[in-house]
Every structure is written in C-alpha cells, then in structure tokens.
Short mmCIF file of C-alpha atoms and ligand atoms in Angstrom, two decimals:
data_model
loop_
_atom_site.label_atom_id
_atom_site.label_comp_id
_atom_site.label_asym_id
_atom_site.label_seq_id
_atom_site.Cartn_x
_atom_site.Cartn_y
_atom_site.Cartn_z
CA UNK A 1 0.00 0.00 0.00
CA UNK A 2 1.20 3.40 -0.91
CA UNK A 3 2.24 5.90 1.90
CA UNK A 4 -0.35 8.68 2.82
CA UNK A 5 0.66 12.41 3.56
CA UNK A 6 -2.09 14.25 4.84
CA UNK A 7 -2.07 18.04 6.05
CA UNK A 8 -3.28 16.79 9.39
CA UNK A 9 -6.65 18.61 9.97
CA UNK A 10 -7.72 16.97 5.81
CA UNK A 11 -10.22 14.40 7.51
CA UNK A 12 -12.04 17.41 9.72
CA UNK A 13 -13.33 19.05 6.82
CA UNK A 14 -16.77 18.83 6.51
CA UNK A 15 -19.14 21.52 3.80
CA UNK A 16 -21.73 23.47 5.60
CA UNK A 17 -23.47 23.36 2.18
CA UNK A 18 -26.34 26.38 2.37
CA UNK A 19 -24.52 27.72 5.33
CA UNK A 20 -21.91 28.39 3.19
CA UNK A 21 -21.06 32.63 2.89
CA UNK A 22 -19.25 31.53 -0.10
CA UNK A 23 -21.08 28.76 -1.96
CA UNK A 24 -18.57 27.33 -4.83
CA UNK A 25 -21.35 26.09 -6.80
CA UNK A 26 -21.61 30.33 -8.31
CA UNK A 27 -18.95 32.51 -10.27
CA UNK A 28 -16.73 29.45 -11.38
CA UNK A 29 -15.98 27.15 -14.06
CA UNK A 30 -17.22 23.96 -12.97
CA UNK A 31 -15.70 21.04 -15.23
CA UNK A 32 -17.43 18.08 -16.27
CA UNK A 33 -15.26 15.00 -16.77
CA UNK A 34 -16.29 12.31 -19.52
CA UNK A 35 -17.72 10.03 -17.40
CA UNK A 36 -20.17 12.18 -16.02
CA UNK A 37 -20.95 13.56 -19.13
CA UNK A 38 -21.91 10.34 -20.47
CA UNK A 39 -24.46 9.68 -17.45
CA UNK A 40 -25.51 12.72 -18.15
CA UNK A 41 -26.45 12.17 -21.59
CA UNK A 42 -29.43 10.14 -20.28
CA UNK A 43 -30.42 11.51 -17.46
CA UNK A 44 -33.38 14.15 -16.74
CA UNK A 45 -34.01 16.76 -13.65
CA UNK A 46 -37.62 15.91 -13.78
CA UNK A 47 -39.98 12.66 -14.96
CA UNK A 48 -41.39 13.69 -17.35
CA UNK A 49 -39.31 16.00 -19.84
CA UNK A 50 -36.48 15.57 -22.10
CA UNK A 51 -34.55 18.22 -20.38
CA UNK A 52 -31.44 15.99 -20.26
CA UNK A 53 -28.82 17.35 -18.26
CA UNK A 54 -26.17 17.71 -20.86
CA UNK A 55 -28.11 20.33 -21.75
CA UNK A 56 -26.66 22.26 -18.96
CA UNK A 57 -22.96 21.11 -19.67
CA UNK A 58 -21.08 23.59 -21.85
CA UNK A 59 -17.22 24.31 -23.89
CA UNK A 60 -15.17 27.02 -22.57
CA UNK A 61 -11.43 27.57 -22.64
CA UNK A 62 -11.05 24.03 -24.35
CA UNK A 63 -12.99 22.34 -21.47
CA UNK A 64 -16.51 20.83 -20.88
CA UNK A 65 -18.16 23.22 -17.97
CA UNK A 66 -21.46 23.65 -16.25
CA UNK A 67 -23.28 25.87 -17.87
CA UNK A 68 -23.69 28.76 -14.74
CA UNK A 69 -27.76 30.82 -14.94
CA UNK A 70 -28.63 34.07 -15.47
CA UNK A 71 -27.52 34.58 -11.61
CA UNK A 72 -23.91 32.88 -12.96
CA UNK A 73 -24.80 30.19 -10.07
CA UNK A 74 -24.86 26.66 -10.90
CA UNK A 75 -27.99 25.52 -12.32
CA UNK A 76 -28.03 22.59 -10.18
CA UNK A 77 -28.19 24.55 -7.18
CA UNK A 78 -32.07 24.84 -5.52
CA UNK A 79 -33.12 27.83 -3.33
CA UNK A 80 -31.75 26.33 -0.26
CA UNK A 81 -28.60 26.56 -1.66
CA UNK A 82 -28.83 22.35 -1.94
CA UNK A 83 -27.40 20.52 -5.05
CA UNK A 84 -30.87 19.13 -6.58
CA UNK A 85 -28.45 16.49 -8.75
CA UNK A 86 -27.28 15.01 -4.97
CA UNK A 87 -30.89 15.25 -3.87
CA UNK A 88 -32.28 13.73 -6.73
CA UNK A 89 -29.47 11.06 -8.11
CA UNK A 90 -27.19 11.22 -4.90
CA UNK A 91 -23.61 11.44 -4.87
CA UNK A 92 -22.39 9.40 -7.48
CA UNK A 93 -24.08 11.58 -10.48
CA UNK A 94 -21.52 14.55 -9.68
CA UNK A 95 -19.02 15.72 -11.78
CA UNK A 96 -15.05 14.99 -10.13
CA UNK A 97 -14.60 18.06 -9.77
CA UNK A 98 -17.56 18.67 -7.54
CA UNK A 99 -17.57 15.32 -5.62
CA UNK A 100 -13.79 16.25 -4.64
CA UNK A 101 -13.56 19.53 -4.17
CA UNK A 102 -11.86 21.06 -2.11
CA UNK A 103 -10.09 18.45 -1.40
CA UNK A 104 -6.64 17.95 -3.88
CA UNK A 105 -5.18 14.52 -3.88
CA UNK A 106 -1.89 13.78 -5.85
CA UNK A 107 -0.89 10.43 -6.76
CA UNK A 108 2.79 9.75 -6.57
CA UNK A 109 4.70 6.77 -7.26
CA UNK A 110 5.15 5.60 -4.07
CA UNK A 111 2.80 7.80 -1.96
CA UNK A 112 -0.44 9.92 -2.05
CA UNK A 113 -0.69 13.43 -0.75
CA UNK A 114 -4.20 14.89 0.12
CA UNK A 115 -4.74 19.05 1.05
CA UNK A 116 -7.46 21.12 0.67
CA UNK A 117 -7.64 24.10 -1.14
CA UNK A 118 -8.11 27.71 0.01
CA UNK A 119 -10.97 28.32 -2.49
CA UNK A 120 -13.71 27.28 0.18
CA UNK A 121 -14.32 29.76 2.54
CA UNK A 122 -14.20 26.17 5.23
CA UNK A 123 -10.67 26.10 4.66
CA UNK A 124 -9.63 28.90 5.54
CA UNK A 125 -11.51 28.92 8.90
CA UNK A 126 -9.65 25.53 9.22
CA UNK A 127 -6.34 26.79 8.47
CA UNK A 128 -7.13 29.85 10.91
CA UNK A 129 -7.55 27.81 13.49
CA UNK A 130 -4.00 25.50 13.29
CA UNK A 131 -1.02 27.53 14.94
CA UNK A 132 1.37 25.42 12.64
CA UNK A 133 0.69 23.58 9.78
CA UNK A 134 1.10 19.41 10.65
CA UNK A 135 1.72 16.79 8.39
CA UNK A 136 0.51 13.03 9.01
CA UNK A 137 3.71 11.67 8.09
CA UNK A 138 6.71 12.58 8.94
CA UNK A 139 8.44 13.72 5.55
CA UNK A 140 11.87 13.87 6.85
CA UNK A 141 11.89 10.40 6.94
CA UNK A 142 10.84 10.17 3.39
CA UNK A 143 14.64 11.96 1.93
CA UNK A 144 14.90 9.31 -1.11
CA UNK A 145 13.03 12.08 -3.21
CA UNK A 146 15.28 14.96 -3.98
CA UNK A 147 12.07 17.01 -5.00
CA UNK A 148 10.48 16.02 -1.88
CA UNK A 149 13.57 16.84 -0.19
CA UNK A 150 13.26 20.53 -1.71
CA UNK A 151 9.95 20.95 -0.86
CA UNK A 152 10.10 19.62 2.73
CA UNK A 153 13.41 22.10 2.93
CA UNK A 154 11.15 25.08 1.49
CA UNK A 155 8.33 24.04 4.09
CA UNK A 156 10.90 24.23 7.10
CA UNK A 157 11.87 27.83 5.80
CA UNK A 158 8.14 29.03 5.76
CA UNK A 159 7.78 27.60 9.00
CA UNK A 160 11.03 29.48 10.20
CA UNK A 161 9.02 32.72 12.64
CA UNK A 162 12.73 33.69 12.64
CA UNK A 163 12.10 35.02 9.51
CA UNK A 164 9.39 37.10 7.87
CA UNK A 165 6.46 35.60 5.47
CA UNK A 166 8.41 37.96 3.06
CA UNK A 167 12.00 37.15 3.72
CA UNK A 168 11.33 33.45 3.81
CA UNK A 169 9.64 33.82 -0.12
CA UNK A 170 12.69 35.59 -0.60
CA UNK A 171 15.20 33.41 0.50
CA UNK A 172 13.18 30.16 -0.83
CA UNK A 173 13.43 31.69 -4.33
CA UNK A 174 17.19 32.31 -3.79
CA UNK A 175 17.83 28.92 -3.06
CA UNK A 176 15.56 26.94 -5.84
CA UNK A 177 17.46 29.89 -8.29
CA UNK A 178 20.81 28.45 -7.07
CA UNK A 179 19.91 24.79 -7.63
CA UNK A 180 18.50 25.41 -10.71
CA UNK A 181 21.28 26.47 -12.73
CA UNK A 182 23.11 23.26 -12.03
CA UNK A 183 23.29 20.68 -14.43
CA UNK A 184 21.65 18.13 -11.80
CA UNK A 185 20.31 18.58 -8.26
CA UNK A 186 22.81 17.20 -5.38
CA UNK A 187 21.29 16.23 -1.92
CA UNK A 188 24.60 17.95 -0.47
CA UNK A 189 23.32 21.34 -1.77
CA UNK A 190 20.15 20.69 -0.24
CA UNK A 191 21.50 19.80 3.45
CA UNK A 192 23.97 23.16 2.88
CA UNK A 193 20.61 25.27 3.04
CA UNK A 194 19.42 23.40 6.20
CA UNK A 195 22.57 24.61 8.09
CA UNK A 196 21.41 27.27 10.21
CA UNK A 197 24.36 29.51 9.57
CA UNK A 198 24.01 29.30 5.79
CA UNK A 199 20.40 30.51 6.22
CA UNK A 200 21.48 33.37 8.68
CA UNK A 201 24.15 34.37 6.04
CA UNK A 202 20.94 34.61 3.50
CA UNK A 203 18.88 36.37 6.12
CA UNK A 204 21.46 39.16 7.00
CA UNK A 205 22.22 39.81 2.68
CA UNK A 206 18.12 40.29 2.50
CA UNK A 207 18.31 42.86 5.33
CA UNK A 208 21.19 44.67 4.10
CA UNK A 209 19.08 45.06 0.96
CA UNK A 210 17.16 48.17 0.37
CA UNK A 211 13.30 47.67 -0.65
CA UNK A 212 11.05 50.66 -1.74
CA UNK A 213 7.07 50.41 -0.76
CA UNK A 214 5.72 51.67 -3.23
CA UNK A 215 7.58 50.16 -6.28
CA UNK A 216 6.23 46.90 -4.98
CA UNK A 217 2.80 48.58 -4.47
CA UNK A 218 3.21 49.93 -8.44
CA UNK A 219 4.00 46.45 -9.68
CA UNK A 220 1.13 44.68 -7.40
CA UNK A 221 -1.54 47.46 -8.62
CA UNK A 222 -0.82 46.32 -12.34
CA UNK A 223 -0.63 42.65 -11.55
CA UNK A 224 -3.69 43.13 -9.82
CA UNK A 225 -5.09 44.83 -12.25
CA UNK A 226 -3.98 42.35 -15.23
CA UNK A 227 -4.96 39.02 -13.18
CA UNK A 228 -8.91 41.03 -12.74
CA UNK A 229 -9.46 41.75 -16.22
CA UNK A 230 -10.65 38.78 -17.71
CA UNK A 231 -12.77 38.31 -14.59
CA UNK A 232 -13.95 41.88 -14.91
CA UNK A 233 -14.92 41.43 -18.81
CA UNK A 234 -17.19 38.67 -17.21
CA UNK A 235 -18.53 39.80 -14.83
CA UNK A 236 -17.64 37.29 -12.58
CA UNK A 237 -16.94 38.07 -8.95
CA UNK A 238 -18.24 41.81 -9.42
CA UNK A 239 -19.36 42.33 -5.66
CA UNK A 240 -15.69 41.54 -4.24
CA UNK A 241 -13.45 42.76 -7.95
CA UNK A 242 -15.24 45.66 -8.86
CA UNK A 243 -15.27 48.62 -5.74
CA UNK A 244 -11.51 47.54 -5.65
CA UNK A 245 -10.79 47.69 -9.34
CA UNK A 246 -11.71 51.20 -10.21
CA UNK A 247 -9.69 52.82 -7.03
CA UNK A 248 -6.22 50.28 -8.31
CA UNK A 249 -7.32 52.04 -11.94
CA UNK A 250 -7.52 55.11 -10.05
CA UNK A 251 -4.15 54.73 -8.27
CA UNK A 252 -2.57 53.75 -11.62
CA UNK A 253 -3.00 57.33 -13.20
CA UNK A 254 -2.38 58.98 -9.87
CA UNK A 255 -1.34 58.52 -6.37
CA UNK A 256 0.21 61.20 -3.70
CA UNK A 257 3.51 59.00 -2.58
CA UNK A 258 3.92 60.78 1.06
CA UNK A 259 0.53 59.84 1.68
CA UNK A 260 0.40 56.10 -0.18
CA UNK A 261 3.83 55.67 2.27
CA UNK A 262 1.84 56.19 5.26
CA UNK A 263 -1.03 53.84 4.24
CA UNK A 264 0.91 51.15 2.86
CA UNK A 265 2.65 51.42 6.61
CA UNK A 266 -0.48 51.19 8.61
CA UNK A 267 -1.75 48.55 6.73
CA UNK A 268 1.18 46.45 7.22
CA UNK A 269 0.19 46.57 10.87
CA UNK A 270 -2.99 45.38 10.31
CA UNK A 271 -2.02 43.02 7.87
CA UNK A 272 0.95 41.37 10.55
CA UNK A 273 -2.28 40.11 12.70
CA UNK A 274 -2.97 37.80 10.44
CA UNK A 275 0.81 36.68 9.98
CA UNK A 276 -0.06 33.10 11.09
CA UNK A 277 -2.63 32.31 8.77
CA UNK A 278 -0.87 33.32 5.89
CA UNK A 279 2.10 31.50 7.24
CA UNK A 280 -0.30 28.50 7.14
CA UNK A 281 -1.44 29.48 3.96
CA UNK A 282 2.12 29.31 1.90
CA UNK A 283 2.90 26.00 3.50
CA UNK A 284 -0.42 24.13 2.27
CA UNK A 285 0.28 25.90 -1.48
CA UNK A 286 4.06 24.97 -1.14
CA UNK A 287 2.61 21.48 0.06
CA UNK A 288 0.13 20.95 -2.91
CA UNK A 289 1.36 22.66 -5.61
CA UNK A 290 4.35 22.74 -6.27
CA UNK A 291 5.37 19.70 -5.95
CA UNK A 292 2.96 17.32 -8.18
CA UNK A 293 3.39 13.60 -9.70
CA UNK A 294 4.71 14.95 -12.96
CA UNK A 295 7.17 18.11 -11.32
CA UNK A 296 11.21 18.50 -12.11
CA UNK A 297 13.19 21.37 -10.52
CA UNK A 298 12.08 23.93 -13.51
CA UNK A 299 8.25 23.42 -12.66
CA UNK A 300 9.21 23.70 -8.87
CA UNK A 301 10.48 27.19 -9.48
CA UNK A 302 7.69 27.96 -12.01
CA UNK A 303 4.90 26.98 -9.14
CA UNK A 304 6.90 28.88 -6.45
CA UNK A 305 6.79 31.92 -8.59
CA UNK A 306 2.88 31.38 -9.23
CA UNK A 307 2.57 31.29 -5.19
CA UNK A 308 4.36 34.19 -4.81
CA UNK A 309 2.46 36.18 -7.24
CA UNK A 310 -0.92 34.67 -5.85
CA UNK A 311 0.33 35.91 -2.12
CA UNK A 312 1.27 39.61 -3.38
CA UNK A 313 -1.84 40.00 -5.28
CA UNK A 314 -4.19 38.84 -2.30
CA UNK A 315 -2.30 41.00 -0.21
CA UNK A 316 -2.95 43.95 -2.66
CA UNK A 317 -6.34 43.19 -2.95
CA UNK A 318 -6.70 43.21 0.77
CA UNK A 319 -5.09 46.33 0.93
CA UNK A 320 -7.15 47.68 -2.17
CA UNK A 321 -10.29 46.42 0.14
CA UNK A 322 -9.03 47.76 2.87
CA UNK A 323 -8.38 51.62 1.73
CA UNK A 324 -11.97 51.37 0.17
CA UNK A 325 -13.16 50.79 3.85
CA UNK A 326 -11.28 53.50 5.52
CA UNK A 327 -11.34 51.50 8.33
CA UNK A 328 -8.70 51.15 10.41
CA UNK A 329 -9.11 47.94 11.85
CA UNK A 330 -8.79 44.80 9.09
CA UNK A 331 -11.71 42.18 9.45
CA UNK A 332 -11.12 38.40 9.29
CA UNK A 333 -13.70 38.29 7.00
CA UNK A 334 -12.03 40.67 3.99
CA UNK A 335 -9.04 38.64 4.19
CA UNK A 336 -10.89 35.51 4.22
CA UNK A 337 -13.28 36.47 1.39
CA UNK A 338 -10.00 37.39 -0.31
CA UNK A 339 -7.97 34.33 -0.41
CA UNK A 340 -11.09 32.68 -1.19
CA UNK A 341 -11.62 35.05 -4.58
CA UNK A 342 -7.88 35.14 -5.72
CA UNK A 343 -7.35 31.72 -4.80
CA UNK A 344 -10.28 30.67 -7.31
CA UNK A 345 -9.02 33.24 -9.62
CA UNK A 346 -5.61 32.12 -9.80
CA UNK A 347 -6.44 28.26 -9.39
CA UNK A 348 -5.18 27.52 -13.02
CA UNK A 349 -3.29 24.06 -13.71
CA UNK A 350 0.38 24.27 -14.47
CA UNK A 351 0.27 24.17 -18.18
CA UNK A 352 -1.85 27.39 -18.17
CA UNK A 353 -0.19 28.81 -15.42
CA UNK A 354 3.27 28.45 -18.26
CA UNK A 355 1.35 29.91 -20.74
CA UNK A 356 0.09 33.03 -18.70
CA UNK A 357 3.87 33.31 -17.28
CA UNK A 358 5.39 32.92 -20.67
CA UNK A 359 3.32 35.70 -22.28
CA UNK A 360 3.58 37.96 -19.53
CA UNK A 361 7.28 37.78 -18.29
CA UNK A 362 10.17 38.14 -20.87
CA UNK A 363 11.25 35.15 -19.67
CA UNK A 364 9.39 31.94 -18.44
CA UNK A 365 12.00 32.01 -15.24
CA UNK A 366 12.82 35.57 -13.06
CA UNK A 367 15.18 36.88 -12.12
CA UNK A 368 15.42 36.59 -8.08
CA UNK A 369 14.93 40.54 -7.88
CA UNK A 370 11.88 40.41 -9.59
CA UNK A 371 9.87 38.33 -7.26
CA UNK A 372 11.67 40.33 -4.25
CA UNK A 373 10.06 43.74 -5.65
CA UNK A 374 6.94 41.83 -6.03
CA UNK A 375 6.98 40.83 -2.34
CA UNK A 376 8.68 43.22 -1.26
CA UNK A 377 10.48 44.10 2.22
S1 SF4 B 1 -17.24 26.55 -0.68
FE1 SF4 B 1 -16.75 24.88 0.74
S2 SF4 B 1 -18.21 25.01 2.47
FE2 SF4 B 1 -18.96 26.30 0.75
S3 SF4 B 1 -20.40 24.98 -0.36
FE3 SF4 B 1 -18.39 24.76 -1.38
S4 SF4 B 1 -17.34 23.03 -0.35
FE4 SF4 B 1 -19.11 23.64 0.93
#
C-alpha cells in the first residue's frame, strides 16, 4: 500500500453546504469529466421532460463546464442553496470536480498526498484555526526524493518565525534559483541550506538590501489589475473585484507618494495580525502545488513563482479592500473572502499557469529581484 501524507486537519473538513457565505457552486468554471458527461447524456431533472442534463454542460477555454444561470450560479443549485443532482441522483451523479472539491489529492509513485484548497471559505476557517501547519507523516523520513527533499526544505523555511512571510519567499526563491542552474540537483546542496548559519548568512544579505514600498505597491496594482481583467470582462466576482478595481485604476493614473507611504505602513500593521494564517497558507500551497506527480526542478520554481504572485496579489487586494473601507481595523472576514476570490481566480493548472507566465514575463523564469520587488520588504 502506498504511503499517505495528509495536512493533518484533511479528515475534519466537513461543507456546511447552504450555510456556506461563499457557496462554490456560483462565479466558477465547474468542469465536467467524460464520465459524467456520459451519465448525463441520459439523465433528466424531472420525470417527465427531455430536459437531459447535458443540456446544462457547456465548452469554454477548451474544457466541458457547467453551464452557470442568469444569476452565474450553478444551475443545479435549488433555493436552499442544496445541489438538486445530490438530492435527486445522490452522490455518485456529480461531476469529479464537484464530488472532490476542495479536497486535492496527488498520486505519486510511491505515496499519495491529500490538502485542501483555500478556495472554500471552510478552509480557511480551518487553516485559521492550526497555529502550525502538521503533516501526518513525517516527511523527513521520506529523503529518497530529492524534489520532496526541496519541498520539505522550502516548508521548514516558511515555518522558520525567525524570519518574515516575506524574507522566507525571498530566500526560498534564492535557493531553488541556485539549484536550478546546475546541471543536476545534489542532496549535499540541499543539506547546505538546512545549516542554520548558511540561512542566517541569506537572512542578513536580504536585510542589508534596500526595498522601496511603493515600487512593490506599483508592480502589485498592475498585476492586480492584469490578473482582474478577464474576470472583470465577465462579470464574474463583481461584488468583491469591482469597488476595488476602479480605485487600483484610479491609483494607476495617480497617487500622492507621502501619503500612499503612510497607508501602505499602517496597513502592514494590520495586515501582521494575520501573519499566522498566511504563514499557514504558503505552506499548504508549497505542500500541494508545487510539488505534483509529474514536477522537475524547472516546474518547482515555475509553481513557487505562481505562489508568490498569488500571495502579493491577495495582499494587494486586501489592501485595495481595505483603503476602500477606511477602516482602520482589518476584518477576518475581507481577508478571508480574499484568499477565497484570488485563490479561485488564480487556481489555473500548471500548463496554463506556463502559458500566462510565458506571455507575460520576458522570460518563463525571473530573475530573483523580480519576485523580491513583487513581495517586497
Ligand atoms: S465553498 Fe466549501 S463550504 Fe462552501 S459549499 Fe463549497 S465546499 Fe461547501
């Protein structure tokens, strides 16, 4: 039998369904695999119509969806917020995607790995709630894998409080940069960046380094605004994209620096309360995604890049939220409702993740100061 990683609170999920503040059956692509397709083809909502339900099943992007309504909800989904194909057919009549989510499972050679993903609104309450992120195995024991042991070496550095959510993206980045130009990956350059001293070394370059606010505030407005556009054009997610869309256009043609200094400091404050959680955060996305069955060191850096850019445009749009509020206190529920939107926003698989990259960036790989002006200090 194959070994089992878990992220150790996986089994406690359970969905509050139409409880749910953030129901993932509206606003999303919702793909229908062959199989279900096919029972689909014969299968009807109600006695006694033809209404088959592949009528509801349509192509975008190259992919079989769900057709969403009027109210770009799932059509599937009743008044009480209840999925009328489980009511009516039960469980097995789903579509993979739906039956799983939001639970990811990758199946390795020798293992299987199981997370849950920060779309559902559940999961982030869940995550919230653990002061460190646990693992059901033990996956220093597991050092055969070289691309396990990179990955369990960049969890240990996100789990480092010595250093900053920021310096620890940083200095992860450094390290897979440093591998990565060598022909083939050693496990004695992977022990050197265990060794404490090494790590300080990195630490005390970073803080010599000089970072300034608001270019990384510049370069997260346009990301921000780039990653929102499609959304925008369909006017998907308009309650939580929109109010904070026209002030980054806003900002974009104008800002007073002095003033944008101070903000940017005060919300840094606010954002710090919620250090832990987004501590947690990085670890489950280093944990599921950037290492998968078919990964080599080049995708590893790729899917560390992707994280990166996923953390500083949440934080912008938290920030974006924020200003709009002129509050001065940050609620758990902005930055909840917040990972939850970019995190379904950004939830591409790797091959379109390349693509997007590849168009974007002049090259497919940054350079290290890149994605350190992106995060910035
Ligand atoms: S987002 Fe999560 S809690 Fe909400 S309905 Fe979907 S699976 Fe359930």
């Amino acid at each position: 039998m194959k070994k089992e990683i878990k992220t150790d609170y996986y089994d406690t999920f359970t969905c509050i369904a139409d409880k749910c503040s953030f129901n993932c059956c509206q606003e999303w692509k919702i793909a229908v695999d062959d199989d279900t397709y096919i029972k689909w083809n014969r299968l009807s909502l109600t006695k006694h119509n033809n209404n088959y339900l592949d009528q509801y099943v349509k192509q975008k992007d190259g992919t079989r969806v769900v057709a969403l309504n009027e109210q770009k909800q799932c059509p599937f989904l009743n008044e009480q917020k209840l999925c009328n194909l489980v009511l009516n057919f039960g469980d097995e009549f789903l579509s993979e995607t739906c039956a799983i989510f939001p639970r990811q499972i990758h199946e390795f050679a020798d293992r299987k790995e199981y997370s849950l993903v920060s779309c559902c609104p559940e999961v982030v309450d869940l995550m919230n709630q653990q002061d460190k992120i646990c693992f059901t195995k033990n996956m220093f024991d597991m050092d055969e894998d070289i691309l396990l042991q990179i990955r369990t070496m960049m969890i240990t550095i996100m789990q480092n409080q010595h250093f900053s959510i920021s310096k620890s993206v940083m200095m992860i980045f450094y390290i897979l940069l440093d591998i990565h130009q060598n022909e083939s990956v050693l496990k004695k350059e992977i022990d050197e960046y265990k060794d404490k001293a090494v790590l300080k070394e990195l630490s005390d370059t970073i803080d010599n380094m000089q970072f300034l606010s608001l270019d990384t505030f510049e370069e997260n407005n346009e990301l921000f605004l780039d990653i929102a556009e499609n959304y925008r054009k369909q006017e998907l997610y308009t309650s939580y994209l929109e109010p904070i869309a026209v002030i980054a256009e806003n900002l974009s043609r104008d800002y007073d620096k002095r003033k944008m200094i101070v903000q940017l400091q005060k919300f840094e404050k606010q954002f710090s309360s919620y250090e832990k959680l987004f501590r947690n955060y990085l670890v489950v996305e280093i944990f599921s995604n950037s290492l998968m069955p078919e990964s080599d060191l080049e995708s590893i850096v790729v899917m560390i890049q992707w994280i990166a850019m996923e953390y500083a445009i949440m934080r912008h749009s938290i920030f974006l939220s924020w200003l709009l509020d002129e509050q001065e206190k940050l609620s758990y529920t902005v930055v909840r409702n917040y990972i939850v939107v970019i995190s379904r926003m950004m939830g591409y698989d790797q091959e379109d993740i390349c693509q997007y990259l590849d168009k974007s960036f002049e090259n497919l790989i940054w350079e290290w100061g890149y994605l350190a002006l992106l995060i910035g200090a």
